[in-house]
Amino acid sequence: MPIPKSLPSLMSSLSAIISYHTMYAILCFDRPDSAPLRDQHRAAHQKFLNENSKKILFGGPLKNAAEGPSTGALIVVDCATRQEAETFIGADPFYRGGVYETVSIRAFKQVFPQARS
């Protein structure tokens, strides 16, 4: 891609790059009675998330009620391939420690709200 000579053409080039950005949504659902496992692996899980923060676009716990216990997680990651997303979640201490009963990985495209400049 040639180097843009003006701000509008730079913004247009960046917009084209962003519109083809590959993301994956990782939905994790806990095993029943997984609270002790969550407690056991929480520090390692938080360290893992911090070490991989550049790859994580957003994420957090899933809950049945706003103030209730965690029942899983949603993590949207910047990964070039599904295999990269699988490798990412496979390294998560919650995954390795048996917290999650099921994990679903889906390609994700943000369409709303539109990316903000």
mmCIF file with all atom_site columns, C-alpha atoms in Angstrom:
data_model
loop_
_atom_site.group_PDB
_atom_site.id
_atom_site.type_symbol
_atom_site.label_atom_id
_atom_site.label_alt_id
_atom_site.label_comp_id
_atom_site.label_asym_id
_atom_site.label_entity_id
_atom_site.label_seq_id
_atom_site.pdbx_PDB_ins_code
_atom_site.Cartn_x
_atom_site.Cartn_y
_atom_site.Cartn_z
_atom_site.occupancy
_atom_site.B_iso_or_equiv
_atom_site.pdbx_formal_charge
_atom_site.auth_seq_id
_atom_site.auth_comp_id
_atom_site.auth_asym_id
_atom_site.auth_atom_id
_atom_site.pdbx_PDB_model_num
ATOM 1   C CA . MET A 1 1   ? 0.000   0.000   0.000  1.00 0.00 ? 1   MET A CA 1
ATOM 2   C CA . PRO A 1 2   ? 1.508   3.386   -0.966 1.00 0.00 ? 2   PRO A CA 1
ATOM 3   C CA . ILE A 1 3   ? 2.049   5.975   1.745  1.00 0.00 ? 3   ILE A CA 1
ATOM 4   C CA . PRO A 1 4   ? -0.861  8.493   1.757  1.00 0.00 ? 4   PRO A CA 1
ATOM 5   C CA . LYS A 1 5   ? 0.112   12.127  1.182  1.00 0.00 ? 5   LYS A CA 1
ATOM 6   C CA . SER A 1 6   ? -2.799  13.744  3.026  1.00 0.00 ? 6   SER A CA 1
ATOM 7   C CA . LEU A 1 7   ? -4.806  13.218  6.196  1.00 0.00 ? 7   LEU A CA 1
ATOM 8   C CA . PRO A 1 8   ? -8.040  12.285  4.345  1.00 0.00 ? 8   PRO A CA 1
ATOM 9   C CA . SER A 1 9   ? -6.255  9.651   2.278  1.00 0.00 ? 9   SER A CA 1
ATOM 10  C CA . LEU A 1 10  ? -4.520  8.360   5.424  1.00 0.00 ? 10  LEU A CA 1
ATOM 11  C CA . MET A 1 11  ? -7.893  8.042   7.168  1.00 0.00 ? 11  MET A CA 1
ATOM 12  C CA . SER A 1 12  ? -9.303  6.254   4.128  1.00 0.00 ? 12  SER A CA 1
ATOM 13  C CA . SER A 1 13  ? -6.378  3.811   4.131  1.00 0.00 ? 13  SER A CA 1
ATOM 14  C CA . LEU A 1 14  ? -6.772  3.150   7.854  1.00 0.00 ? 14  LEU A CA 1
ATOM 15  C CA . SER A 1 15  ? -10.512 2.651   7.424  1.00 0.00 ? 15  SER A CA 1
ATOM 16  C CA . ALA A 1 16  ? -9.868  0.034   4.736  1.00 0.00 ? 16  ALA A CA 1
ATOM 17  C CA . ILE A 1 17  ? -7.451  -1.797  7.014  1.00 0.00 ? 17  ILE A CA 1
ATOM 18  C CA . ILE A 1 18  ? -9.825  -1.687  9.993  1.00 0.00 ? 18  ILE A CA 1
ATOM 19  C CA . SER A 1 19  ? -12.799 -2.918  7.968  1.00 0.00 ? 19  SER A CA 1
ATOM 20  C CA . TYR A 1 20  ? -10.948 -6.155  7.197  1.00 0.00 ? 20  TYR A CA 1
ATOM 21  C CA . HIS A 1 21  ? -9.724  -6.640  10.767 1.00 0.00 ? 21  HIS A CA 1
ATOM 22  C CA . THR A 1 22  ? -10.059 -10.275 11.879 1.00 0.00 ? 22  THR A CA 1
ATOM 23  C CA . MET A 1 23  ? -11.574 -10.857 15.288 1.00 0.00 ? 23  MET A CA 1
ATOM 24  C CA . TYR A 1 24  ? -12.803 -13.940 17.089 1.00 0.00 ? 24  TYR A CA 1
ATOM 25  C CA . ALA A 1 25  ? -15.381 -14.092 19.864 1.00 0.00 ? 25  ALA A CA 1
ATOM 26  C CA . ILE A 1 26  ? -14.580 -16.790 22.397 1.00 0.00 ? 26  ILE A CA 1
ATOM 27  C CA . LEU A 1 27  ? -17.578 -17.822 24.499 1.00 0.00 ? 27  LEU A CA 1
ATOM 28  C CA . CYS A 1 28  ? -16.716 -19.918 27.531 1.00 0.00 ? 28  CYS A CA 1
ATOM 29  C CA . PHE A 1 29  ? -19.323 -21.560 29.751 1.00 0.00 ? 29  PHE A CA 1
ATOM 30  C CA . ASP A 1 30  ? -18.341 -22.849 33.196 1.00 0.00 ? 30  ASP A CA 1
ATOM 31  C CA . ARG A 1 31  ? -18.772 -26.353 34.506 1.00 0.00 ? 31  ARG A CA 1
ATOM 32  C CA . PRO A 1 32  ? -21.428 -26.633 37.210 1.00 0.00 ? 32  PRO A CA 1
ATOM 33  C CA . ASP A 1 33  ? -19.930 -25.933 40.634 1.00 0.00 ? 33  ASP A CA 1
ATOM 34  C CA . SER A 1 34  ? -16.728 -24.523 39.111 1.00 0.00 ? 34  SER A CA 1
ATOM 35  C CA . ALA A 1 35  ? -16.371 -21.736 41.698 1.00 0.00 ? 35  ALA A CA 1
ATOM 36  C CA . PRO A 1 36  ? -13.566 -23.528 43.615 1.00 0.00 ? 36  PRO A CA 1
ATOM 37  C CA . LEU A 1 37  ? -11.645 -24.027 40.344 1.00 0.00 ? 37  LEU A CA 1
ATOM 38  C CA . ARG A 1 38  ? -12.128 -20.345 39.469 1.00 0.00 ? 38  ARG A CA 1
ATOM 39  C CA . ASP A 1 39  ? -10.730 -19.378 42.863 1.00 0.00 ? 39  ASP A CA 1
ATOM 40  C CA . GLN A 1 40  ? -7.805  -21.782 42.465 1.00 0.00 ? 40  GLN A CA 1
ATOM 41  C CA . HIS A 1 41  ? -6.780  -20.487 39.016 1.00 0.00 ? 41  HIS A CA 1
ATOM 42  C CA . ARG A 1 42  ? -7.875  -16.812 39.238 1.00 0.00 ? 42  ARG A CA 1
ATOM 43  C CA . ALA A 1 43  ? -4.418  -15.290 39.847 1.00 0.00 ? 43  ALA A CA 1
ATOM 44  C CA . ALA A 1 44  ? -2.853  -17.230 36.964 1.00 0.00 ? 44  ALA A CA 1
ATOM 45  C CA . HIS A 1 45  ? -5.825  -16.379 34.718 1.00 0.00 ? 45  HIS A CA 1
ATOM 46  C CA . GLN A 1 46  ? -5.499  -12.648 35.486 1.00 0.00 ? 46  GLN A CA 1
ATOM 47  C CA . LYS A 1 47  ? -1.747  -12.811 34.832 1.00 0.00 ? 47  LYS A CA 1
ATOM 48  C CA . PHE A 1 48  ? -2.440  -14.543 31.489 1.00 0.00 ? 48  PHE A CA 1
ATOM 49  C CA . LEU A 1 49  ? -4.949  -11.833 30.505 1.00 0.00 ? 49  LEU A CA 1
ATOM 50  C CA . ASN A 1 50  ? -2.522  -9.046  31.446 1.00 0.00 ? 50  ASN A CA 1
ATOM 51  C CA . GLU A 1 51  ? 0.320   -10.685 29.506 1.00 0.00 ? 51  GLU A CA 1
ATOM 52  C CA . ASN A 1 52  ? -1.940  -10.979 26.438 1.00 0.00 ? 52  ASN A CA 1
ATOM 53  C CA . SER A 1 53  ? -3.703  -7.617  26.743 1.00 0.00 ? 53  SER A CA 1
ATOM 54  C CA . LYS A 1 54  ? -2.592  -6.444  23.286 1.00 0.00 ? 54  LYS A CA 1
ATOM 55  C CA . LYS A 1 55  ? -4.423  -9.381  21.699 1.00 0.00 ? 55  LYS A CA 1
ATOM 56  C CA . ILE A 1 56  ? -7.627  -8.930  23.745 1.00 0.00 ? 56  ILE A CA 1
ATOM 57  C CA . LEU A 1 57  ? -9.986  -6.316  22.290 1.00 0.00 ? 57  LEU A CA 1
ATOM 58  C CA . PHE A 1 58  ? -12.511 -6.654  25.109 1.00 0.00 ? 58  PHE A CA 1
ATOM 59  C CA . GLY A 1 59  ? -13.865 -9.278  27.436 1.00 0.00 ? 59  GLY A CA 1
ATOM 60  C CA . GLY A 1 60  ? -15.234 -10.128 30.812 1.00 0.00 ? 60  GLY A CA 1
ATOM 61  C CA . PRO A 1 61  ? -17.265 -12.560 32.866 1.00 0.00 ? 61  PRO A CA 1
ATOM 62  C CA . LEU A 1 62  ? -20.710 -13.823 31.901 1.00 0.00 ? 62  LEU A CA 1
ATOM 63  C CA . LYS A 1 63  ? -23.303 -13.829 34.687 1.00 0.00 ? 63  LYS A CA 1
ATOM 64  C CA . ASN A 1 64  ? -26.907 -14.917 35.057 1.00 0.00 ? 64  ASN A CA 1
ATOM 65  C CA . ALA A 1 65  ? -27.566 -11.793 37.157 1.00 0.00 ? 65  ALA A CA 1
ATOM 66  C CA . ALA A 1 66  ? -25.680 -8.501  37.263 1.00 0.00 ? 66  ALA A CA 1
ATOM 67  C CA . GLU A 1 67  ? -24.318 -9.116  40.755 1.00 0.00 ? 67  GLU A CA 1
ATOM 68  C CA . GLY A 1 68  ? -24.299 -12.910 40.592 1.00 0.00 ? 68  GLY A CA 1
ATOM 69  C CA . PRO A 1 69  ? -21.381 -15.306 40.312 1.00 0.00 ? 69  PRO A CA 1
ATOM 70  C CA . SER A 1 70  ? -19.506 -15.761 37.050 1.00 0.00 ? 70  SER A CA 1
ATOM 71  C CA . THR A 1 71  ? -20.896 -18.462 34.786 1.00 0.00 ? 71  THR A CA 1
ATOM 72  C CA . GLY A 1 72  ? -18.395 -18.102 31.962 1.00 0.00 ? 72  GLY A CA 1
ATOM 73  C CA . ALA A 1 73  ? -16.608 -15.500 29.889 1.00 0.00 ? 73  ALA A CA 1
ATOM 74  C CA . LEU A 1 74  ? -16.713 -13.608 26.621 1.00 0.00 ? 74  LEU A CA 1
ATOM 75  C CA . ILE A 1 75  ? -13.340 -12.655 25.170 1.00 0.00 ? 75  ILE A CA 1
ATOM 76  C CA . VAL A 1 76  ? -12.997 -10.966 21.781 1.00 0.00 ? 76  VAL A CA 1
ATOM 77  C CA . VAL A 1 77  ? -9.475  -11.340 20.454 1.00 0.00 ? 77  VAL A CA 1
ATOM 78  C CA . ASP A 1 78  ? -7.439  -9.957  17.581 1.00 0.00 ? 78  ASP A CA 1
ATOM 79  C CA . CYS A 1 79  ? -6.274  -13.154 15.878 1.00 0.00 ? 79  CYS A CA 1
ATOM 80  C CA . ALA A 1 80  ? -5.427  -13.722 12.228 1.00 0.00 ? 80  ALA A CA 1
ATOM 81  C CA . THR A 1 81  ? -6.864  -17.258 12.208 1.00 0.00 ? 81  THR A CA 1
ATOM 82  C CA . ARG A 1 82  ? -9.221  -19.492 14.131 1.00 0.00 ? 82  ARG A CA 1
ATOM 83  C CA . GLN A 1 83  ? -6.226  -21.685 15.009 1.00 0.00 ? 83  GLN A CA 1
ATOM 84  C CA . GLU A 1 84  ? -4.574  -18.686 16.664 1.00 0.00 ? 84  GLU A CA 1
ATOM 85  C CA . ALA A 1 85  ? -7.744  -18.075 18.717 1.00 0.00 ? 85  ALA A CA 1
ATOM 86  C CA . GLU A 1 86  ? -7.819  -21.778 19.698 1.00 0.00 ? 86  GLU A CA 1
ATOM 87  C CA . THR A 1 87  ? -4.181  -21.607 20.770 1.00 0.00 ? 87  THR A CA 1
ATOM 88  C CA . PHE A 1 88  ? -4.917  -18.452 22.765 1.00 0.00 ? 88  PHE A CA 1
ATOM 89  C CA . ILE A 1 89  ? -7.799  -19.940 24.779 1.00 0.00 ? 89  ILE A CA 1
ATOM 90  C CA . GLY A 1 90  ? -5.958  -23.242 25.133 1.00 0.00 ? 90  GLY A CA 1
ATOM 91  C CA . ALA A 1 91  ? -3.246  -21.419 27.081 1.00 0.00 ? 91  ALA A CA 1
ATOM 92  C CA . ASP A 1 92  ? -5.705  -19.751 29.503 1.00 0.00 ? 92  ASP A CA 1
ATOM 93  C CA . PRO A 1 93  ? -5.305  -21.183 33.028 1.00 0.00 ? 93  PRO A CA 1
ATOM 94  C CA . PHE A 1 94  ? -9.105  -21.320 33.423 1.00 0.00 ? 94  PHE A CA 1
ATOM 95  C CA . TYR A 1 95  ? -9.280  -23.530 30.319 1.00 0.00 ? 95  TYR A CA 1
ATOM 96  C CA . ARG A 1 96  ? -6.310  -25.691 31.339 1.00 0.00 ? 96  ARG A CA 1
ATOM 97  C CA . GLY A 1 97  ? -7.626  -25.894 34.911 1.00 0.00 ? 97  GLY A CA 1
ATOM 98  C CA . GLY A 1 98  ? -11.021 -27.277 33.894 1.00 0.00 ? 98  GLY A CA 1
ATOM 99  C CA . VAL A 1 99  ? -13.165 -24.237 34.758 1.00 0.00 ? 99  VAL A CA 1
ATOM 100 C CA . TYR A 1 100 ? -14.907 -24.231 31.379 1.00 0.00 ? 100 TYR A CA 1
ATOM 101 C CA . GLU A 1 101 ? -17.328 -26.969 30.362 1.00 0.00 ? 101 GLU A CA 1
ATOM 102 C CA . THR A 1 102 ? -17.692 -25.690 26.799 1.00 0.00 ? 102 THR A CA 1
ATOM 103 C CA . VAL A 1 103 ? -15.861 -23.197 24.634 1.00 0.00 ? 103 VAL A CA 1
ATOM 104 C CA . SER A 1 104 ? -17.186 -21.828 21.354 1.00 0.00 ? 104 SER A CA 1
ATOM 105 C CA . ILE A 1 105 ? -15.045 -19.795 18.965 1.00 0.00 ? 105 ILE A CA 1
ATOM 106 C CA . ARG A 1 106 ? -16.668 -17.758 16.207 1.00 0.00 ? 106 ARG A CA 1
ATOM 107 C CA . ALA A 1 107 ? -15.335 -15.261 13.692 1.00 0.00 ? 107 ALA A CA 1
ATOM 108 C CA . PHE A 1 108 ? -16.611 -11.836 14.707 1.00 0.00 ? 108 PHE A CA 1
ATOM 109 C CA . LYS A 1 109 ? -17.132 -8.653  12.707 1.00 0.00 ? 109 LYS A CA 1
ATOM 110 C CA . GLN A 1 110 ? -18.015 -5.430  14.488 1.00 0.00 ? 110 GLN A CA 1
ATOM 111 C CA . VAL A 1 111 ? -20.652 -3.495  12.558 1.00 0.00 ? 111 VAL A CA 1
ATOM 112 C CA . PHE A 1 112 ? -22.293 -1.485  15.349 1.00 0.00 ? 112 PHE A CA 1
ATOM 113 C CA . PRO A 1 113 ? -21.341 0.856   16.694 1.00 0.00 ? 113 PRO A CA 1
ATOM 114 C CA . GLN A 1 114 ? -19.018 1.719   13.856 1.00 0.00 ? 114 GLN A CA 1
ATOM 115 C CA . ALA A 1 115 ? -15.353 1.889   14.727 1.00 0.00 ? 115 ALA A CA 1
ATOM 116 C CA . ARG A 1 116 ? -14.572 5.283   16.198 1.00 0.00 ? 116 ARG A CA 1
ATOM 117 C CA . SER A 1 117 ? -11.644 7.313   14.934 1.00 0.00 ? 117 SER A CA 1
#
